[in-house]
Amino acid sequence: MKFFLDTANLTEIREVAGWGILDGVTTNPSLCSKESARFEDLIKEICRVCPGPVSVECVTTRAEEIIPEARELAKIAPNVVVKIPVGLDGLKATRVLAQEGISVNTTLV
């Protein structure tokens, strides 16, 4: 079993990481918007606290927009997994990104 925390709150992430059971974190734009840190700084810190996979969701919905957004998200930290909504465009983007070696997590299935 793996334990993933669905939040962008660093206090919560640090607490659960301290318990020794945190395998990863999933985030989304609405969770990140509730925090006071700049988005990229927040994701970098989450990735530092949680060495496992950190899913960071794209906000665009068309393949030609998802792909460059996902590439930028993947550059934030080596443990970022780009979360992409499933749909025709999401699947197209997932295929391209996976071929490039970018870790992808599909959501909203």
CSV table of N, CA, C and O in Angstrom, one decimal:
chain,number,residue,atom,x,y,z
A,1,MET,N,0.8,-1.2,0.0
A,1,MET,CA,0.0,0.0,0.0
A,1,MET,C,0.9,1.2,0.0
A,1,MET,O,1.9,1.3,0.6
A,2,LYS,N,0.4,2.3,-0.7
A,2,LYS,CA,1.1,3.5,-0.7
A,2,LYS,C,0.2,4.6,-0.2
A,2,LYS,O,-1.0,4.6,-0.5
A,3,PHE,N,0.8,5.6,0.5
A,3,PHE,CA,0.0,6.7,1.1
A,3,PHE,C,0.3,8.0,0.4
A,3,PHE,O,1.4,8.4,0.5
A,4,PHE,N,-0.7,8.5,-0.3
A,4,PHE,CA,-0.5,9.8,-1.0
A,4,PHE,C,-1.4,10.9,-0.3
A,4,PHE,O,-2.6,10.6,-0.1
A,5,LEU,N,-0.8,12.0,0.0
A,5,LEU,CA,-1.6,13.1,0.6
A,5,LEU,C,-2.1,14.0,-0.5
A,5,LEU,O,-1.3,14.4,-1.3
A,6,ASP,N,-3.4,14.4,-0.5
A,6,ASP,CA,-3.9,15.3,-1.5
A,6,ASP,C,-4.1,16.7,-0.9
A,6,ASP,O,-5.1,17.0,-0.3
A,7,THR,N,-3.0,17.5,-1.0
A,7,THR,CA,-2.9,18.8,-0.4
A,7,THR,C,-1.8,19.6,-1.1
A,7,THR,O,-0.9,19.0,-1.7
A,8,ALA,N,-1.7,20.9,-0.8
A,8,ALA,CA,-0.6,21.7,-1.1
A,8,ALA,C,-0.1,22.4,0.1
A,8,ALA,O,0.8,23.3,0.1
A,9,ASN,N,-0.7,22.0,1.3
A,9,ASN,CA,-0.4,22.7,2.5
A,9,ASN,C,0.9,22.1,3.1
A,9,ASN,O,1.0,20.9,3.5
A,10,LEU,N,2.0,22.9,3.2
A,10,LEU,CA,3.3,22.5,3.7
A,10,LEU,C,3.2,22.0,5.1
A,10,LEU,O,3.9,21.0,5.5
A,11,THR,N,2.4,22.6,5.9
A,11,THR,CA,2.3,22.2,7.3
A,11,THR,C,1.8,20.7,7.4
A,11,THR,O,2.4,19.9,8.1
A,12,GLU,N,0.8,20.5,6.6
A,12,GLU,CA,0.2,19.1,6.6
A,12,GLU,C,1.2,18.1,6.0
A,12,GLU,O,1.4,17.0,6.6
A,13,ILE,N,1.9,18.5,5.0
A,13,ILE,CA,2.8,17.6,4.3
A,13,ILE,C,4.0,17.3,5.3
A,13,ILE,O,4.4,16.1,5.4
A,14,ARG,N,4.5,18.3,5.9
A,14,ARG,CA,5.6,18.1,6.9
A,14,ARG,C,5.2,17.2,8.0
A,14,ARG,O,6.0,16.3,8.4
A,15,GLU,N,4.0,17.4,8.5
A,15,GLU,CA,3.5,16.6,9.6
A,15,GLU,C,3.4,15.1,9.2
A,15,GLU,O,4.0,14.2,9.9
A,16,VAL,N,2.8,14.8,8.1
A,16,VAL,CA,2.6,13.4,7.7
A,16,VAL,C,4.0,12.8,7.3
A,16,VAL,O,4.2,11.6,7.6
A,17,ALA,N,4.8,13.6,6.7
A,17,ALA,CA,6.2,13.1,6.3
A,17,ALA,C,6.9,12.7,7.6
A,17,ALA,O,7.6,11.7,7.6
A,18,GLY,N,6.7,13.4,8.7
A,18,GLY,CA,7.3,13.1,9.9
A,18,GLY,C,6.8,11.8,10.6
A,18,GLY,O,7.5,11.2,11.4
A,19,TRP,N,5.7,11.4,10.2
A,19,TRP,CA,5.2,10.1,10.7
A,19,TRP,C,5.9,8.9,10.0
A,19,TRP,O,5.7,7.8,10.4
A,20,GLY,N,6.5,9.2,8.9
A,20,GLY,CA,7.2,8.1,8.2
A,20,GLY,C,6.4,7.3,7.2
A,20,GLY,O,6.8,6.2,6.8
A,21,ILE,N,5.2,7.8,6.9
A,21,ILE,CA,4.3,7.0,6.0
A,21,ILE,C,4.0,7.7,4.7
A,21,ILE,O,3.2,7.1,3.9
A,22,LEU,N,4.5,8.8,4.4
A,22,LEU,CA,4.2,9.6,3.2
A,22,LEU,C,5.0,9.0,2.0
A,22,LEU,O,6.2,9.1,2.0
A,23,ASP,N,4.2,8.5,1.0
A,23,ASP,CA,4.8,8.0,-0.2
A,23,ASP,C,4.8,9.0,-1.3
A,23,ASP,O,5.6,9.0,-2.2
A,24,GLY,N,3.8,10.0,-1.3
A,24,GLY,CA,3.7,10.9,-2.3
A,24,GLY,C,2.7,12.0,-2.0
A,24,GLY,O,2.0,11.9,-1.0
A,25,VAL,N,2.6,13.0,-2.9
A,25,VAL,CA,1.6,14.1,-2.7
A,25,VAL,C,0.9,14.3,-4.1
A,25,VAL,O,1.6,14.2,-5.1
A,26,THR,N,-0.3,14.6,-4.0
A,26,THR,CA,-1.1,15.0,-5.2
A,26,THR,C,-1.6,16.4,-5.0
A,26,THR,O,-2.0,16.7,-3.9
A,27,THR,N,-1.5,17.3,-6.0
A,27,THR,CA,-2.0,18.6,-5.8
A,27,THR,C,-2.8,19.0,-7.1
A,27,THR,O,-2.9,18.2,-8.0
A,28,ASN,N,-3.4,20.1,-7.0
A,28,ASN,CA,-4.2,20.6,-8.1
A,28,ASN,C,-4.2,22.2,-8.0
A,28,ASN,O,-3.8,22.7,-7.0
A,29,PRO,N,-4.6,22.9,-9.0
A,29,PRO,CA,-4.6,24.3,-9.0
A,29,PRO,C,-5.4,24.9,-7.8
A,29,PRO,O,-4.9,25.9,-7.2
A,30,SER,N,-6.5,24.4,-7.5
A,30,SER,CA,-7.3,25.0,-6.4
A,30,SER,C,-6.6,24.8,-5.1
A,30,SER,O,-6.7,25.7,-4.2
A,31,LEU,N,-6.0,23.6,-4.9
A,31,LEU,CA,-5.3,23.4,-3.6
A,31,LEU,C,-4.1,24.4,-3.5
A,31,LEU,O,-3.8,25.0,-2.4
A,32,CYS,N,-3.4,24.6,-4.6
A,32,CYS,CA,-2.2,25.5,-4.6
A,32,CYS,C,-2.6,26.9,-4.4
A,32,CYS,O,-1.9,27.7,-3.7
A,33,SER,N,-3.8,27.3,-4.9
A,33,SER,CA,-4.2,28.7,-4.8
A,33,SER,C,-4.6,29.1,-3.3
A,33,SER,O,-4.6,30.3,-3.0
A,34,LYS,N,-4.8,28.1,-2.5
A,34,LYS,CA,-5.1,28.4,-1.1
A,34,LYS,C,-3.9,28.7,-0.2
A,34,LYS,O,-4.0,29.1,0.9
A,35,GLU,N,-2.7,28.4,-0.8
A,35,GLU,CA,-1.5,28.7,-0.1
A,35,GLU,C,-0.9,30.0,-0.4
A,35,GLU,O,-1.2,30.5,-1.5
A,36,SER,N,-0.1,30.6,0.5
A,36,SER,CA,0.4,31.9,0.3
A,36,SER,C,1.7,32.0,-0.5
A,36,SER,O,2.1,33.1,-1.0
A,37,ALA,N,2.4,30.9,-0.8
A,37,ALA,CA,3.6,30.9,-1.5
A,37,ALA,C,3.4,31.0,-3.0
A,37,ALA,O,2.3,30.6,-3.5
A,38,ARG,N,4.4,31.5,-3.7
A,38,ARG,CA,4.4,31.5,-5.2
A,38,ARG,C,4.4,30.1,-5.7
A,38,ARG,O,5.0,29.2,-5.1
A,39,PHE,N,3.6,29.8,-6.7
A,39,PHE,CA,3.3,28.4,-7.2
A,39,PHE,C,4.6,27.6,-7.3
A,39,PHE,O,4.7,26.5,-6.7
A,40,GLU,N,5.6,28.1,-8.1
A,40,GLU,CA,6.8,27.3,-8.4
A,40,GLU,C,7.6,27.0,-7.1
A,40,GLU,O,8.1,25.9,-6.8
A,41,ASP,N,7.7,28.1,-6.2
A,41,ASP,CA,8.4,27.9,-4.9
A,41,ASP,C,7.6,26.9,-4.1
A,41,ASP,O,8.3,26.0,-3.4
A,42,LEU,N,6.3,26.9,-4.1
A,42,LEU,CA,5.5,25.9,-3.3
A,42,LEU,C,5.8,24.5,-3.8
A,42,LEU,O,6.0,23.6,-3.0
A,43,ILE,N,5.8,24.3,-5.1
A,43,ILE,CA,6.0,22.9,-5.6
A,43,ILE,C,7.4,22.5,-5.3
A,43,ILE,O,7.6,21.3,-4.9
A,44,LYS,N,8.4,23.4,-5.4
A,44,LYS,CA,9.8,23.0,-5.1
A,44,LYS,C,9.9,22.5,-3.7
A,44,LYS,O,10.6,21.6,-3.4
A,45,GLU,N,9.2,23.3,-2.8
A,45,GLU,CA,9.3,22.9,-1.3
A,45,GLU,C,8.6,21.6,-1.1
A,45,GLU,O,9.1,20.8,-0.3
A,46,ILE,N,7.4,21.4,-1.7
A,46,ILE,CA,6.7,20.1,-1.5
A,46,ILE,C,7.6,19.0,-2.0
A,46,ILE,O,7.7,18.0,-1.3
A,47,CYS,N,8.3,19.2,-3.1
A,47,CYS,CA,9.1,18.1,-3.6
A,47,CYS,C,10.3,17.9,-2.7
A,47,CYS,O,10.9,16.8,-2.7
A,48,ARG,N,10.8,18.9,-2.1
A,48,ARG,CA,11.9,18.7,-1.1
A,48,ARG,C,11.5,18.0,0.1
A,48,ARG,O,12.2,17.1,0.6
A,49,VAL,N,10.3,18.3,0.6
A,49,VAL,CA,9.8,17.6,1.8
A,49,VAL,C,9.4,16.2,1.5
A,49,VAL,O,9.6,15.3,2.3
A,50,CYS,N,8.8,15.9,0.4
A,50,CYS,CA,8.3,14.6,0.0
A,50,CYS,C,9.2,14.1,-1.2
A,50,CYS,O,9.0,14.6,-2.3
A,51,PRO,N,10.2,13.2,-0.9
A,51,PRO,CA,11.0,12.7,-2.0
A,51,PRO,C,10.3,11.8,-3.0
A,51,PRO,O,10.9,11.5,-4.0
A,52,GLY,N,9.1,11.3,-2.6
A,52,GLY,CA,8.4,10.5,-3.6
A,52,GLY,C,7.7,11.3,-4.6
A,52,GLY,O,7.9,12.5,-4.8
A,53,PRO,N,6.8,10.7,-5.4
A,53,PRO,CA,6.2,11.4,-6.5
A,53,PRO,C,5.3,12.5,-6.0
A,53,PRO,O,4.6,12.4,-5.0
A,54,VAL,N,5.3,13.7,-6.7
A,54,VAL,CA,4.5,14.8,-6.4
A,54,VAL,C,3.7,15.2,-7.7
A,54,VAL,O,4.3,15.7,-8.6
A,55,SER,N,2.4,14.8,-7.7
A,55,SER,CA,1.6,15.1,-8.9
A,55,SER,C,1.2,16.6,-8.9
A,55,SER,O,0.6,17.1,-7.9
A,56,VAL,N,1.5,17.2,-10.0
A,56,VAL,CA,1.2,18.6,-10.2
A,56,VAL,C,0.3,18.7,-11.5
A,56,VAL,O,0.7,18.3,-12.6
A,57,GLU,N,-0.9,19.3,-11.3
A,57,GLU,CA,-1.9,19.2,-12.4
A,57,GLU,C,-1.7,20.4,-13.4
A,57,GLU,O,-1.6,21.5,-13.0
A,58,CYS,N,-1.9,20.1,-14.7
A,58,CYS,CA,-1.9,21.1,-15.7
A,58,CYS,C,-3.2,21.8,-15.7
A,58,CYS,O,-4.3,21.2,-15.3
A,59,VAL,N,-3.3,23.1,-16.1
A,59,VAL,CA,-4.5,23.8,-16.1
A,59,VAL,C,-5.1,24.0,-17.5
A,59,VAL,O,-6.2,24.3,-17.6
A,60,THR,N,-4.3,23.7,-18.5
A,60,THR,CA,-4.7,23.8,-19.9
A,60,THR,C,-5.5,22.5,-20.3
A,60,THR,O,-5.3,21.5,-19.6
A,61,THR,N,-6.2,22.6,-21.4
A,61,THR,CA,-7.0,21.4,-21.7
A,61,THR,C,-6.8,20.9,-23.2
A,61,THR,O,-7.4,19.9,-23.5
A,62,ARG,N,-6.1,21.7,-24.0
A,62,ARG,CA,-5.8,21.2,-25.3
A,62,ARG,C,-4.4,20.7,-25.4
A,62,ARG,O,-3.5,21.2,-24.9
A,63,ALA,N,-4.3,19.6,-26.2
A,63,ALA,CA,-3.0,18.9,-26.3
A,63,ALA,C,-1.8,19.9,-26.6
A,63,ALA,O,-0.8,19.8,-26.0
A,64,GLU,N,-2.0,20.8,-27.5
A,64,GLU,CA,-0.9,21.7,-27.9
A,64,GLU,C,-0.6,22.7,-26.8
A,64,GLU,O,0.5,23.3,-26.9
A,65,GLU,N,-1.5,22.8,-25.8
A,65,GLU,CA,-1.2,23.7,-24.7
A,65,GLU,C,-0.7,22.9,-23.5
A,65,GLU,O,0.2,23.3,-22.7
A,66,ILE,N,-1.2,21.7,-23.3
A,66,ILE,CA,-0.8,20.8,-22.2
A,66,ILE,C,0.6,20.4,-22.3
A,66,ILE,O,1.4,20.4,-21.3
A,67,ILE,N,1.1,20.1,-23.5
A,67,ILE,CA,2.5,19.6,-23.7
A,67,ILE,C,3.5,20.6,-23.2
A,67,ILE,O,4.3,20.2,-22.4
A,68,PRO,N,3.5,21.8,-23.7
A,68,PRO,CA,4.5,22.8,-23.2
A,68,PRO,C,4.3,23.1,-21.7
A,68,PRO,O,5.3,23.2,-21.0
A,69,GLU,N,3.1,23.1,-21.2
A,69,GLU,CA,2.9,23.4,-19.8
A,69,GLU,C,3.5,22.2,-19.0
A,69,GLU,O,4.1,22.4,-18.0
A,70,ALA,N,3.2,21.0,-19.4
A,70,ALA,CA,3.7,19.8,-18.7
A,70,ALA,C,5.2,19.8,-18.7
A,70,ALA,O,5.9,19.4,-17.7
A,71,ARG,N,5.8,20.2,-19.8
A,71,ARG,CA,7.3,20.2,-19.8
A,71,ARG,C,7.9,21.2,-18.8
A,71,ARG,O,8.9,20.9,-18.2
A,72,GLU,N,7.2,22.3,-18.7
A,72,GLU,CA,7.7,23.3,-17.7
A,72,GLU,C,7.5,22.8,-16.3
A,72,GLU,O,8.3,23.0,-15.4
A,73,LEU,N,6.3,22.2,-16.0
A,73,LEU,CA,6.1,21.6,-14.7
A,73,LEU,C,7.1,20.6,-14.3
A,73,LEU,O,7.6,20.5,-13.2
A,74,ALA,N,7.4,19.7,-15.3
A,74,ALA,CA,8.4,18.6,-15.0
A,74,ALA,C,9.8,19.2,-14.7
A,74,ALA,O,10.6,18.5,-14.0
A,75,LYS,N,10.1,20.4,-15.1
A,75,LYS,CA,11.4,21.0,-14.9
A,75,LYS,C,11.6,21.5,-13.4
A,75,LYS,O,12.7,21.7,-13.0
A,76,ILE,N,10.4,21.6,-12.7
A,76,ILE,CA,10.5,22.2,-11.4
A,76,ILE,C,11.3,21.3,-10.4
A,76,ILE,O,12.1,21.8,-9.6
A,77,ALA,N,11.1,20.0,-10.5
A,77,ALA,CA,11.9,19.1,-9.6
A,77,ALA,C,11.9,17.7,-10.3
A,77,ALA,O,10.9,17.3,-11.0
A,78,PRO,N,12.9,16.9,-10.0
A,78,PRO,CA,12.9,15.5,-10.6
A,78,PRO,C,11.8,14.6,-10.2
A,78,PRO,O,11.5,13.6,-10.9
A,79,ASN,N,11.1,14.9,-9.0
A,79,ASN,CA,10.0,14.0,-8.6
A,79,ASN,C,8.7,14.5,-8.9
A,79,ASN,O,7.7,14.0,-8.5
A,80,VAL,N,8.6,15.5,-9.8
A,80,VAL,CA,7.3,16.0,-10.3
A,80,VAL,C,6.7,15.0,-11.2
A,80,VAL,O,7.4,14.5,-12.1
A,81,VAL,N,5.4,14.6,-11.0
A,81,VAL,CA,4.7,13.8,-12.0
A,81,VAL,C,3.6,14.7,-12.5
A,81,VAL,O,2.8,15.3,-11.7
A,82,VAL,N,3.5,14.9,-13.8
A,82,VAL,CA,2.5,15.8,-14.3
A,82,VAL,C,1.1,15.1,-14.4
A,82,VAL,O,1.0,14.0,-14.9
A,83,LYS,N,0.1,15.8,-13.8
A,83,LYS,CA,-1.2,15.3,-13.7
A,83,LYS,C,-2.0,15.9,-14.9
A,83,LYS,O,-2.1,17.1,-15.0
A,84,ILE,N,-2.6,15.0,-15.7
A,84,ILE,CA,-3.3,15.5,-16.9
A,84,ILE,C,-4.7,14.9,-16.9
A,84,ILE,O,-4.9,13.7,-16.7
A,85,PRO,N,-5.7,15.8,-17.1
A,85,PRO,CA,-7.1,15.3,-17.2
A,85,PRO,C,-7.3,14.4,-18.4
A,85,PRO,O,-6.8,14.7,-19.5
A,86,VAL,N,-7.9,13.2,-18.2
A,86,VAL,CA,-8.2,12.3,-19.3
A,86,VAL,C,-9.3,12.9,-20.2
A,86,VAL,O,-10.2,13.5,-19.8
A,87,GLY,N,-9.0,12.7,-21.5
A,87,GLY,CA,-9.9,13.1,-22.6
A,87,GLY,C,-9.1,13.0,-23.8
A,87,GLY,O,-7.9,12.6,-23.7
A,88,LEU,N,-9.6,13.2,-25.0
A,88,LEU,CA,-8.8,13.0,-26.2
A,88,LEU,C,-7.6,13.8,-26.2
A,88,LEU,O,-6.5,13.3,-26.5
A,89,ASP,N,-7.6,15.1,-25.9
A,89,ASP,CA,-6.4,15.9,-25.8
A,89,ASP,C,-5.5,15.5,-24.7
A,89,ASP,O,-4.3,15.5,-24.9
A,90,GLY,N,-6.0,15.1,-23.6
A,90,GLY,CA,-5.1,14.7,-22.5
A,90,GLY,C,-4.4,13.4,-22.9
A,90,GLY,O,-3.2,13.3,-22.6
A,91,LEU,N,-5.1,12.5,-23.6
A,91,LEU,CA,-4.4,11.3,-24.0
A,91,LEU,C,-3.4,11.5,-25.0
A,91,LEU,O,-2.3,10.9,-25.0
A,92,LYS,N,-3.7,12.4,-26.0
A,92,LYS,CA,-2.7,12.8,-27.0
A,92,LYS,C,-1.4,13.4,-26.3
A,92,LYS,O,-0.3,13.0,-26.6
A,93,ALA,N,-1.6,14.3,-25.4
A,93,ALA,CA,-0.5,14.9,-24.6
A,93,ALA,C,0.3,13.8,-23.8
A,93,ALA,O,1.5,13.8,-23.8
A,94,THR,N,-0.5,13.0,-23.2
A,94,THR,CA,0.2,11.9,-22.3
A,94,THR,C,1.1,11.1,-23.2
A,94,THR,O,2.2,10.7,-22.8
A,95,ARG,N,0.7,10.7,-24.4
A,95,ARG,CA,1.5,9.9,-25.2
A,95,ARG,C,2.8,10.6,-25.6
A,95,ARG,O,3.9,10.0,-25.5
A,96,VAL,N,2.7,11.8,-26.0
A,96,VAL,CA,3.9,12.6,-26.3
A,96,VAL,C,4.8,12.7,-25.2
A,96,VAL,O,6.0,12.5,-25.3
A,97,LEU,N,4.3,13.1,-24.0
A,97,LEU,CA,5.1,13.3,-22.8
A,97,LEU,C,5.7,12.1,-22.3
A,97,LEU,O,6.9,12.1,-21.9
A,98,ALA,N,5.0,11.0,-22.4
A,98,ALA,CA,5.6,9.7,-21.9
A,98,ALA,C,6.7,9.3,-22.8
A,98,ALA,O,7.7,8.7,-22.4
A,99,GLN,N,6.6,9.5,-24.1
A,99,GLN,CA,7.7,9.2,-25.1
A,99,GLN,C,8.9,10.1,-24.8
A,99,GLN,O,10.0,9.6,-25.1
A,100,GLU,N,8.7,11.2,-24.2
A,100,GLU,CA,9.8,12.1,-23.8
A,100,GLU,C,10.4,11.8,-22.5
A,100,GLU,O,11.4,12.4,-22.0
A,101,GLY,N,9.8,10.8,-21.8
A,101,GLY,CA,10.3,10.4,-20.5
A,101,GLY,C,9.8,11.2,-19.3
A,101,GLY,O,10.3,11.1,-18.2
A,102,ILE,N,8.7,12.0,-19.6
A,102,ILE,CA,8.1,12.8,-18.5
A,102,ILE,C,7.1,11.9,-17.8
A,102,ILE,O,6.2,11.3,-18.5
A,103,SER,N,7.1,11.8,-16.5
A,103,SER,CA,6.2,11.0,-15.7
A,103,SER,C,4.8,11.7,-15.8
A,103,SER,O,4.7,12.9,-15.5
A,104,VAL,N,3.8,10.9,-16.0
A,104,VAL,CA,2.4,11.4,-16.2
A,104,VAL,C,1.5,10.6,-15.3
A,104,VAL,O,1.6,9.4,-15.2
A,105,ASN,N,0.5,11.3,-14.7
A,105,ASN,CA,-0.5,10.7,-13.9
A,105,ASN,C,-1.8,11.3,-14.5
A,105,ASN,O,-2.0,12.5,-14.6
A,106,THR,N,-2.7,10.4,-14.9
A,106,THR,CA,-4.0,10.9,-15.5
A,106,THR,C,-5.0,11.0,-14.4
A,106,THR,O,-5.0,10.2,-13.5
A,107,THR,N,-5.9,11.9,-14.6
A,107,THR,CA,-6.9,12.2,-13.6
A,107,THR,C,-8.3,12.5,-14.2
A,107,THR,O,-8.3,12.6,-15.4
A,108,LEU,N,-9.3,12.5,-13.4
A,108,LEU,CA,-10.7,12.8,-13.9
A,108,LEU,C,-11.1,11.7,-14.9
A,108,LEU,O,-11.8,12.0,-15.9
A,109,VAL,N,-10.8,10.5,-14.6
A,109,VAL,CA,-11.2,9.4,-15.5
A,109,VAL,C,-12.7,9.1,-15.2
A,109,VAL,O,-13.1,9.0,-14.1
